[in-house]
Every structure is written in structure tokens, then in C-alpha cells.
C-alpha positions as YAML, in Angstrom:
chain: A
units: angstrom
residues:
- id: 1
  name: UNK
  ca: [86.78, 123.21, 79.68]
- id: 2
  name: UNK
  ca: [90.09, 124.97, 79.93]
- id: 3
  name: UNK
  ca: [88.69, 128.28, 79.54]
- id: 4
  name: UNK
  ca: [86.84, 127.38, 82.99]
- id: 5
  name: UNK
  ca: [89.93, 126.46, 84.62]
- id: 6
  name: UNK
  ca: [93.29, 127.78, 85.47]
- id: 7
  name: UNK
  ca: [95.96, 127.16, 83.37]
- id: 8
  name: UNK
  ca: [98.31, 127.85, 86.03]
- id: 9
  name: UNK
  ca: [96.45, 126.28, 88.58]
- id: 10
  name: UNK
  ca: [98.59, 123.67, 90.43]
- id: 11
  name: UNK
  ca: [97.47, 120.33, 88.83]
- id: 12
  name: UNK
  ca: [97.69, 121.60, 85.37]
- id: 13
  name: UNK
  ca: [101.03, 122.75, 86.24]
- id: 14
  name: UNK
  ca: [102.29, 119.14, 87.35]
- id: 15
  name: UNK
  ca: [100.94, 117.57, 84.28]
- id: 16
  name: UNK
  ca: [102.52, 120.12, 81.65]
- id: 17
  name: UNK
  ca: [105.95, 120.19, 84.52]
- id: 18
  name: UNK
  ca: [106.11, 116.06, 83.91]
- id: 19
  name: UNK
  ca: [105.28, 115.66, 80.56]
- id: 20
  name: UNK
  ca: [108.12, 118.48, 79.67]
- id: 21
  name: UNK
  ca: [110.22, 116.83, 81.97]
- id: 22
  name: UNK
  ca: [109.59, 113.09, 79.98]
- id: 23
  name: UNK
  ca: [110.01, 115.16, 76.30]
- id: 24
  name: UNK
  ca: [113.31, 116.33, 77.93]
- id: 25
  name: UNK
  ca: [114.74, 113.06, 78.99]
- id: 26
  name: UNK
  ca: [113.40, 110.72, 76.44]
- id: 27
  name: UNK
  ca: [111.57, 107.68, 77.28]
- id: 28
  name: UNK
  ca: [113.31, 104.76, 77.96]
- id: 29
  name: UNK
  ca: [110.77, 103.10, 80.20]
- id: 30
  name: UNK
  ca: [113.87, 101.90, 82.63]
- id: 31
  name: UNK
  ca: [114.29, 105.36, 83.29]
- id: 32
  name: UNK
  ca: [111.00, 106.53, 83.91]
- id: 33
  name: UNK
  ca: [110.70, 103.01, 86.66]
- id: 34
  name: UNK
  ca: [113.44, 104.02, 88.57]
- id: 35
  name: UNK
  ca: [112.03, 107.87, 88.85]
- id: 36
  name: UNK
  ca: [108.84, 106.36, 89.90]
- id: 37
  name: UNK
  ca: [110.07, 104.58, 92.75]
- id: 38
  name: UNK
  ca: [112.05, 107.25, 94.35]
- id: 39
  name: UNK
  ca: [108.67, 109.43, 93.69]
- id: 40
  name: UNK
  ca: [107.12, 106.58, 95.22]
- id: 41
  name: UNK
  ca: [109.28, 106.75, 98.05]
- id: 42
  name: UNK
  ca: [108.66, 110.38, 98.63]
- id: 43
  name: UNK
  ca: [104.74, 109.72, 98.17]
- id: 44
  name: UNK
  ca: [104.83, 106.68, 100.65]
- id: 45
  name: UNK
  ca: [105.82, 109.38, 103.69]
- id: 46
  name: UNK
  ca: [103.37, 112.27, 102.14]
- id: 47
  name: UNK
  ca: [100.36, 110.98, 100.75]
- id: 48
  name: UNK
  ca: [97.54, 112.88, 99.46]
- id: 49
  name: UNK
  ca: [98.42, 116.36, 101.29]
- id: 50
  name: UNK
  ca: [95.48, 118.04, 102.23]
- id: 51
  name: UNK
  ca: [92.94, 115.14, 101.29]
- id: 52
  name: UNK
  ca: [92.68, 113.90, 104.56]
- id: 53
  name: UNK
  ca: [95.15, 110.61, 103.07]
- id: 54
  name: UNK
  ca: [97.99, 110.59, 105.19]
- id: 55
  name: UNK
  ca: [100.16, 108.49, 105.35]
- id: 56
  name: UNK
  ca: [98.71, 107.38, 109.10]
- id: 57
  name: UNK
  ca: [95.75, 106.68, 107.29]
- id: 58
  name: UNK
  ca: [97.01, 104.63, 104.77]
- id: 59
  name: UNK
  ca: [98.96, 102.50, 107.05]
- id: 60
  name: UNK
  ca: [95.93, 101.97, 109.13]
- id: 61
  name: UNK
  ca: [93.96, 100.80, 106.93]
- id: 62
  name: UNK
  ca: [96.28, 98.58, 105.68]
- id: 63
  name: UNK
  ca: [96.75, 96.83, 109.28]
- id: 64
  name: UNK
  ca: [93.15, 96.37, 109.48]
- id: 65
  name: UNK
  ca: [92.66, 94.48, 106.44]
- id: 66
  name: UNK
  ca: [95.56, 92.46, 107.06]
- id: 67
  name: UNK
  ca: [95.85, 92.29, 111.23]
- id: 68
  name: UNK
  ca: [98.95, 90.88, 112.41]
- id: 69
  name: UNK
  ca: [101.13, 92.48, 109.76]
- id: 70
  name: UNK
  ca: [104.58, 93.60, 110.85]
- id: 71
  name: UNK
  ca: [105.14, 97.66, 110.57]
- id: 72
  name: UNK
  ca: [107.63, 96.51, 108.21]
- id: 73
  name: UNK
  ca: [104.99, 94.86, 106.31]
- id: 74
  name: UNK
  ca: [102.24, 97.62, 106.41]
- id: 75
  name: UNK
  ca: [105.62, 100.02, 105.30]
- id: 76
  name: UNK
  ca: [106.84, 97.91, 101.82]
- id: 77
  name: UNK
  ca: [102.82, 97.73, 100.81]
- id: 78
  name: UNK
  ca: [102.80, 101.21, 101.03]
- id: 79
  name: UNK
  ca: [105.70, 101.76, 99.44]
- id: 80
  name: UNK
  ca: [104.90, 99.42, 96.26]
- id: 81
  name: UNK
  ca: [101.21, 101.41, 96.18]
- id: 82
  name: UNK
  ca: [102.55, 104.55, 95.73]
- id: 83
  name: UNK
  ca: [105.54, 102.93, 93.20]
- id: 84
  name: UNK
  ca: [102.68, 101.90, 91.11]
- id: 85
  name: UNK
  ca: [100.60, 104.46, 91.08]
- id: 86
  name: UNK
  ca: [103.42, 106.85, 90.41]
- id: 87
  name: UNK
  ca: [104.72, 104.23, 87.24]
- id: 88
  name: UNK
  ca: [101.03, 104.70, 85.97]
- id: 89
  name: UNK
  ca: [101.01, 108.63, 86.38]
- id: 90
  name: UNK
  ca: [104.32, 108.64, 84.52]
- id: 91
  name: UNK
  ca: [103.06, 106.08, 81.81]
- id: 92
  name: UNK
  ca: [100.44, 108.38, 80.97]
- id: 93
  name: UNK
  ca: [102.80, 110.25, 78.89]
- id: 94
  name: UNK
  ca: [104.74, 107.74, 77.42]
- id: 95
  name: UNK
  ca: [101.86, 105.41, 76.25]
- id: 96
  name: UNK
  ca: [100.55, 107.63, 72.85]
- id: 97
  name: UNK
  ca: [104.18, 106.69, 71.62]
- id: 98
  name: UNK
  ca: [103.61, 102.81, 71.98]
- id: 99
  name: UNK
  ca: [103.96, 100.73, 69.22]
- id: 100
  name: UNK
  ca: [103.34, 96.84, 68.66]
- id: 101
  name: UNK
  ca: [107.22, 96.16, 68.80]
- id: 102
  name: UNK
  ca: [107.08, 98.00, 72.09]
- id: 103
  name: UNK
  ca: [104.99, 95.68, 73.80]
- id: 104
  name: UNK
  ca: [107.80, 93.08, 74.71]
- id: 105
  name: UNK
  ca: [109.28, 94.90, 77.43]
- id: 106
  name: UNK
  ca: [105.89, 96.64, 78.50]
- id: 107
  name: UNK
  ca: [103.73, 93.55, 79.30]
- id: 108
  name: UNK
  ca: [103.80, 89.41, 79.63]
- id: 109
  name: UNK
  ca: [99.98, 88.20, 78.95]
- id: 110
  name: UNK
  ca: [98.43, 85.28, 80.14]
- id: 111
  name: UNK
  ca: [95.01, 83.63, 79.01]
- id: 112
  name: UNK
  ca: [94.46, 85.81, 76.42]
- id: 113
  name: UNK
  ca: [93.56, 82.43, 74.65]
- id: 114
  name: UNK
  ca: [90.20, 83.16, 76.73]
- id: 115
  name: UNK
  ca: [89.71, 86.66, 75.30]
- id: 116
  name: UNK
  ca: [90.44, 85.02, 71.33]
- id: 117
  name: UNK
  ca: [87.37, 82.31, 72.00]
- id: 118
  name: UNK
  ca: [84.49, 85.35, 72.89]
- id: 119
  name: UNK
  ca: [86.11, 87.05, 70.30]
- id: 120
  name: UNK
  ca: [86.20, 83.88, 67.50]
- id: 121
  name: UNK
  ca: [82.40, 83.37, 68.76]
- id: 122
  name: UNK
  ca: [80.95, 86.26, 67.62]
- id: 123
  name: UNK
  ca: [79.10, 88.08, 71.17]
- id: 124
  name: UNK
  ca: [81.94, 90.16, 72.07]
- id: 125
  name: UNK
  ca: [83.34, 90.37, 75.48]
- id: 126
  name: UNK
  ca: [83.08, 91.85, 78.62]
- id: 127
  name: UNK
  ca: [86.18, 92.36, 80.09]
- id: 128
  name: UNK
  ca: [85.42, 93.34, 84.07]
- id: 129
  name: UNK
  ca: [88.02, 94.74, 86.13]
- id: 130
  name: UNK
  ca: [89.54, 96.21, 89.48]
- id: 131
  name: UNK
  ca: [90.84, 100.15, 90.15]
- id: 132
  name: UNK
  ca: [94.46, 97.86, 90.92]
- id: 133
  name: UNK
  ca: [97.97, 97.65, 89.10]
- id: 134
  name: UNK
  ca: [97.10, 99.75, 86.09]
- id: 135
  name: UNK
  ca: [93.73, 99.09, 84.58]
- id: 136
  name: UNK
  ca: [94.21, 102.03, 82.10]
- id: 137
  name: UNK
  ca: [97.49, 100.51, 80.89]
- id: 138
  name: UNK
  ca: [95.41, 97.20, 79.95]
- id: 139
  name: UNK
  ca: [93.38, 98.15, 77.82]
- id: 140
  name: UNK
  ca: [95.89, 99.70, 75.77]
- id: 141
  name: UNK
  ca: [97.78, 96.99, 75.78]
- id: 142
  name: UNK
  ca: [95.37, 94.60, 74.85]
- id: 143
  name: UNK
  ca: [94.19, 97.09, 71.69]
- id: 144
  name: UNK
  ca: [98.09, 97.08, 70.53]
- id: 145
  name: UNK
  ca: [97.81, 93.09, 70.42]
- id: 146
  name: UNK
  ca: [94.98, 94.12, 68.01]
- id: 147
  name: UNK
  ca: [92.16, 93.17, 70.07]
- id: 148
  name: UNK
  ca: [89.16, 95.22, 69.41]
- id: 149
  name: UNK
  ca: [88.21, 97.05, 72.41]
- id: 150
  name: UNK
  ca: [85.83, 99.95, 73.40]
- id: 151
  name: UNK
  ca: [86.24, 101.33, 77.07]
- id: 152
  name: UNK
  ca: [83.44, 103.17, 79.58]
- id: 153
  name: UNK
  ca: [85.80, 106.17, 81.06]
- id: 154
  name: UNK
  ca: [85.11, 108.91, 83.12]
- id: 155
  name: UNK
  ca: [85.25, 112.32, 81.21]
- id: 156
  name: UNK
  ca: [87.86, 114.11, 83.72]
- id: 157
  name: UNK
  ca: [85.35, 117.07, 83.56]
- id: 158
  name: UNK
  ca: [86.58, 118.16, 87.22]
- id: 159
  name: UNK
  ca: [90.30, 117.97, 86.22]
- id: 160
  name: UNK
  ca: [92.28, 120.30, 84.99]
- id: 161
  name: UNK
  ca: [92.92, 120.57, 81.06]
- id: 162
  name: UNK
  ca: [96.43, 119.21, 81.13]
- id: 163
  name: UNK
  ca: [95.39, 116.63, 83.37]
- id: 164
  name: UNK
  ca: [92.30, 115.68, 81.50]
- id: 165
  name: UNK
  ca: [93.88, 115.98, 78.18]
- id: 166
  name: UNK
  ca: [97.04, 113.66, 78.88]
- id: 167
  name: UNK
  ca: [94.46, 110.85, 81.01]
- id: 168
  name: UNK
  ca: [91.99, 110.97, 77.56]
- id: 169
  name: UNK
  ca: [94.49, 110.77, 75.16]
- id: 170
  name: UNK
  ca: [96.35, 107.88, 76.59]
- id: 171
  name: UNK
  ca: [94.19, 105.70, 75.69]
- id: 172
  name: UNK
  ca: [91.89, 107.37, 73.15]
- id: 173
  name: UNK
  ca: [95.47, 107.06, 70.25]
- id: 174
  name: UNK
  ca: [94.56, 103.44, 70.75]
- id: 175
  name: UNK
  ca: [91.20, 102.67, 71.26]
- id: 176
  name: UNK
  ca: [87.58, 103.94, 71.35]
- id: 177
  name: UNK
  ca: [87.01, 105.70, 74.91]
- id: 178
  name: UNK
  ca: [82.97, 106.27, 75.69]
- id: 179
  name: UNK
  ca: [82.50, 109.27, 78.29]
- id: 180
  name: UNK
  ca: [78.96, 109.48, 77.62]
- id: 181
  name: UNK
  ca: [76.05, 108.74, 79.96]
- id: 182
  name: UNK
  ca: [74.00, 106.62, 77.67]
- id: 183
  name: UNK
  ca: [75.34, 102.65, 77.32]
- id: 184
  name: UNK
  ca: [73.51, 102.12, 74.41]
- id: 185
  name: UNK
  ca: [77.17, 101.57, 72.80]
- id: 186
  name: UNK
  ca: [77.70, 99.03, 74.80]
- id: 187
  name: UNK
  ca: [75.05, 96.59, 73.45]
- id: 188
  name: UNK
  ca: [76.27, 97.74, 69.90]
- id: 189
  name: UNK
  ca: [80.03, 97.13, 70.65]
- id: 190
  name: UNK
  ca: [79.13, 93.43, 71.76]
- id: 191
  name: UNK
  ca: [76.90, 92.77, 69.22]
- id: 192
  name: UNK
  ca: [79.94, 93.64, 66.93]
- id: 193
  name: UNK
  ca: [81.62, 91.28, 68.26]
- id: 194
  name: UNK
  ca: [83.98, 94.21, 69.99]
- id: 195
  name: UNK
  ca: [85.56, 93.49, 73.84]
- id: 196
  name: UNK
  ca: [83.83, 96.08, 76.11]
- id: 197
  name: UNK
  ca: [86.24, 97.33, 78.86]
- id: 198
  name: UNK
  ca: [85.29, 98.80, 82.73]
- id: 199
  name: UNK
  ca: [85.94, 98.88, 85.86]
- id: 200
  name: UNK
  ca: [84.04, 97.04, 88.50]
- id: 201
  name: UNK
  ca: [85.51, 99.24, 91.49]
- id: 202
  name: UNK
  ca: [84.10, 102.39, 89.81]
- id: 203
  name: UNK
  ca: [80.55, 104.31, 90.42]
- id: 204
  name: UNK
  ca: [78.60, 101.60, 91.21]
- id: 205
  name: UNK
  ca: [75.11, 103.73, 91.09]
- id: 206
  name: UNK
  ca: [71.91, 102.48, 92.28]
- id: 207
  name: UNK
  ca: [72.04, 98.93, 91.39]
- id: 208
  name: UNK
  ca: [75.34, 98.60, 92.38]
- id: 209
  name: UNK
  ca: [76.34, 95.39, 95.14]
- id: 210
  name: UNK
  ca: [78.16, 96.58, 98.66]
- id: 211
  name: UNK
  ca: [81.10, 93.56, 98.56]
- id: 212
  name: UNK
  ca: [83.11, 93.19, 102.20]
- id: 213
  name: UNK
  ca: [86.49, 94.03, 100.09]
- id: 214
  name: UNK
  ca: [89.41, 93.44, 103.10]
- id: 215
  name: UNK
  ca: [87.57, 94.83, 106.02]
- id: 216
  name: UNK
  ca: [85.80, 97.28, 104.03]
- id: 217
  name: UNK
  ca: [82.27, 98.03, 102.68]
- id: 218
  name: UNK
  ca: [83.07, 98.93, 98.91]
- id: 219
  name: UNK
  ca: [80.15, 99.59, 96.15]
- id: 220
  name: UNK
  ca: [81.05, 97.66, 92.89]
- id: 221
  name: UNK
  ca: [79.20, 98.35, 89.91]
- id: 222
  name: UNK
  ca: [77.01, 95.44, 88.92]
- id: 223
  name: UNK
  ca: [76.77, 96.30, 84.69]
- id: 224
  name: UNK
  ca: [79.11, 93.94, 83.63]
- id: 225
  name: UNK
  ca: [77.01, 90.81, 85.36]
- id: 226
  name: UNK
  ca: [73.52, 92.12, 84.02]
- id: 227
  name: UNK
  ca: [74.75, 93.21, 80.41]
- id: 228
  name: UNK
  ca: [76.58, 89.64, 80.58]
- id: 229
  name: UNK
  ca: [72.67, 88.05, 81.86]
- id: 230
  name: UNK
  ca: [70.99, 90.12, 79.36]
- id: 231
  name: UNK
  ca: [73.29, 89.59, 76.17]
- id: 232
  name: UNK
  ca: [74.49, 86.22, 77.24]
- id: 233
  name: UNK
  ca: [78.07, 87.82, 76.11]
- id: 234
  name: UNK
  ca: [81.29, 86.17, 78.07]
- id: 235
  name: UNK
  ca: [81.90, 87.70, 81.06]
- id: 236
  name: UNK
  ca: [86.16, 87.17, 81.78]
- id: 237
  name: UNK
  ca: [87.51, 88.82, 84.53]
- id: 238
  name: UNK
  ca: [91.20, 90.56, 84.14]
- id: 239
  name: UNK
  ca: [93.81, 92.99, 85.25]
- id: 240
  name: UNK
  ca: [97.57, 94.61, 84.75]
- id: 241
  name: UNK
  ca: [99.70, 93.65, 87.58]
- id: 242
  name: UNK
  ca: [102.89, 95.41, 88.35]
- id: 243
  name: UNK
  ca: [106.04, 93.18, 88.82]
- id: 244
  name: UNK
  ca: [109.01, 93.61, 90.48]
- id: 245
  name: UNK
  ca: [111.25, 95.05, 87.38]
- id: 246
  name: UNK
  ca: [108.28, 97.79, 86.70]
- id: 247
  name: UNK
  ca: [106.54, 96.02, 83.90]
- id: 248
  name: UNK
  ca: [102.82, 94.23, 83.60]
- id: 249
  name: UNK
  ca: [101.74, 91.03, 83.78]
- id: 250
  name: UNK
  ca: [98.26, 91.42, 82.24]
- id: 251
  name: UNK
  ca: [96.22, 88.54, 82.66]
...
């Protein structure tokens, strides 16, 4: 609620700073790649400040789930992590203005063919996956190919209003978005023969599976497989890889 927060506080400030900044200098998508890898460089020596994510921490966890890398290795992974992640922050203002004829440059699919057949059969689709490349971007992506698609997001209730506003509206020009605690819609959406989009990597909740994910105990949510049991809907698994030139391979 932005009367609840401070419009001046420093988040809100970033997201109204960049998306002036993107107004300002247009948005040729070449541009906006090579900004976000020098901000990536900058992020890959600073991390989260203050969040207890420093860059030590990154890099060690890093070498654990891959022991025996070089420093140099543990370094470039780093490095193309925070690239990404700052080419998705920055994409968050550029993707309202997407069109279809846009999509060339954005994105190169493959298997969508998989996608078309639970679509052509009638039960919908429940399209499962990870918090890696740019899962937001996907969805989009696959909505501009004129897919229909209806995605679980969180609401952004502890973010600040600029934040919240430019992370909801990215995808909501495009697409459904479903913020609600009741998945009622869910069963609907598939029964409409409509692709339901989440996130396996996000709040798993109380029936959710621990999986050993590189060294790590992470909770994944467990929905997708017992909506998928219950509604005997196809349950393919995709994502929205970054490539070396800044655009997607979404597969």
C-alpha cells in the first residue's frame, strides 16, 4: 500500500531512478545488455549489502556445490549470476512495451510443439519451473506467442510501491497474474484448457518435498505434481535461459 510505505524510501527510489533512466535512453534491448553486465560486474564484488550475501558467501557456496572449481571458475559464475539477474531487473521495465514482432530478438523457443499438444487436447497445462534465467520473462513470452497462460505470483505486499508496481505490471499487460491465496483458479484455468504457470523453487508450504539441490537442502513446492495427479493435466517442465548475447532460449 503506498500510503504505508515511503515513497522516498531507498528501493522505491531505485525503481522510479531506473525506470526514468530507461524512458531517458530508449530501449534498445542491446543497450540495456551491455548496462547490465557492467552492473553485473559491480554486483559480482558487492552483493546483497547488508543481507548477510556477500560476495564471500556467494563464492562459497558456489565451491561447495561444485568442489574442485578453479577461483577463476567460482569468479565467471558469479559474474554471469549477477549479469542475469541485473538483465531481468532491467527487463522489468522494458517488457509492458513488447510486442509480437519484438519477440525475434528477445527469445529462441524450443519444444513448444509439447506445450501446442496439452493445449490441442483440451486439459490445459502445467507448466513447472525453476527461480533460474528469468522465469518471469517466460511467461510473457510464451503469452506474446499467444499461448494462453495464467500465472501463481507473489503479491510484492512487502515491497515498495514502485517496486511492486513495475514487478506486477510486467507481466500482468500480458497475461492473467493470480496473487490470491485460494487455487481454486487453478482447477478452472486447466479445465479451460488455459497453461497454468509457477515456480517449483518458490514457498513450498507444508506439503512441500526437501530435494538435495547441489549440496543443498532446498524446499520445492510439490502443487504442480498433485494438481497434475489429481486433474490428470500434462505436467511439462520449462525455463528461460540466458545466452551469451543477452537474449533467452526458452525451452
Amino acid at each position: 500500500d503506498p500510503a504505508t510505505v515511503d515513497p522516498l524510501g531507498p528501493e522505491n527510489t531505485l525503481y522510479l531512478l531506473v525506470s526514468g533512466l530507461l524512458r531517458l535512453t530508449g530501449s534498445d534491448r542491446r543497450r540495456v545488455i551491455r548496462l547490465a553486465r557492467y552492473l553485473g560486474a559491480v554486483r559480482s564484488r558487492m552483493g546483497y549489502v547488508g543481507r548477510d550475501r556477500n560476495r564471500a558467501l556467494y563464492l562459497e557456496t558456489i565451491r561447495r556445490a561444485l568442489p574442485g572449481l578453479p577461483d577463476r571458475g567460482a569468479e565467471k559464475i558469479l559474474f554471469d549470476f549477477w549479469t542475469n539477474h541485473q538483465a531481468s531487473f532491467l527487463e522489468l521495465f522494458l517488457s509492458p512495451g513488447l510486442s509480437p514482432e519484438a519477440l525475434e530478438s528477445w527469445v529462441t523457443f524450443e519444444g513448444l510443439e509439447h506445450l501446442e499438444q496439452a493445449i490441442d487436447a483440451g486439459q490445459g497445462a502445467l507448466l513447472s519451473t525453476m527461480h533460474m534465467g528469468d522465469e518471469r520473462l517466460l511467461h510473457i513470452l510464451l503469452a506474446l506467442k499467444g499461448f494462453p497462460i495464467r500465472a501463481l505470483s507473489a503479491d510484492f505486499a512487502d515491497y515498495g510501491w514502485a517496486a511492486r508496481r513495475a514487478r506486477l505490471k510486467a507481466a500482468g499487460a500480458f497475461h492473467p497474474l493470480e496473487t490470491g491465496h485460494s487455487h481454486r483458479w487453478m482447477f478452472r484455468s486447466l479445465a479451460a484448457g488455459e497453461a497454468v504457470f509457477m515456480a517449483l523453487s518458490g514457498f513450498g508450504g507444508p506439503r512441500g518435498a526437501w530435494v538435495d539441490l547441489m549440496g543443498r537442502e532446498v524446499l520445492f513446492s510439490s502443487a504442480p505434481a498433485r494438481l497434475a495427479l489429481r486433474t490428470g493435466a500434462p505436467l511439462p517442465t520449462t525455463a528461460c535461459l540466458r545466452r551469451p548475447d543477452g537474449s533467452c532460449l526458452g525451452r
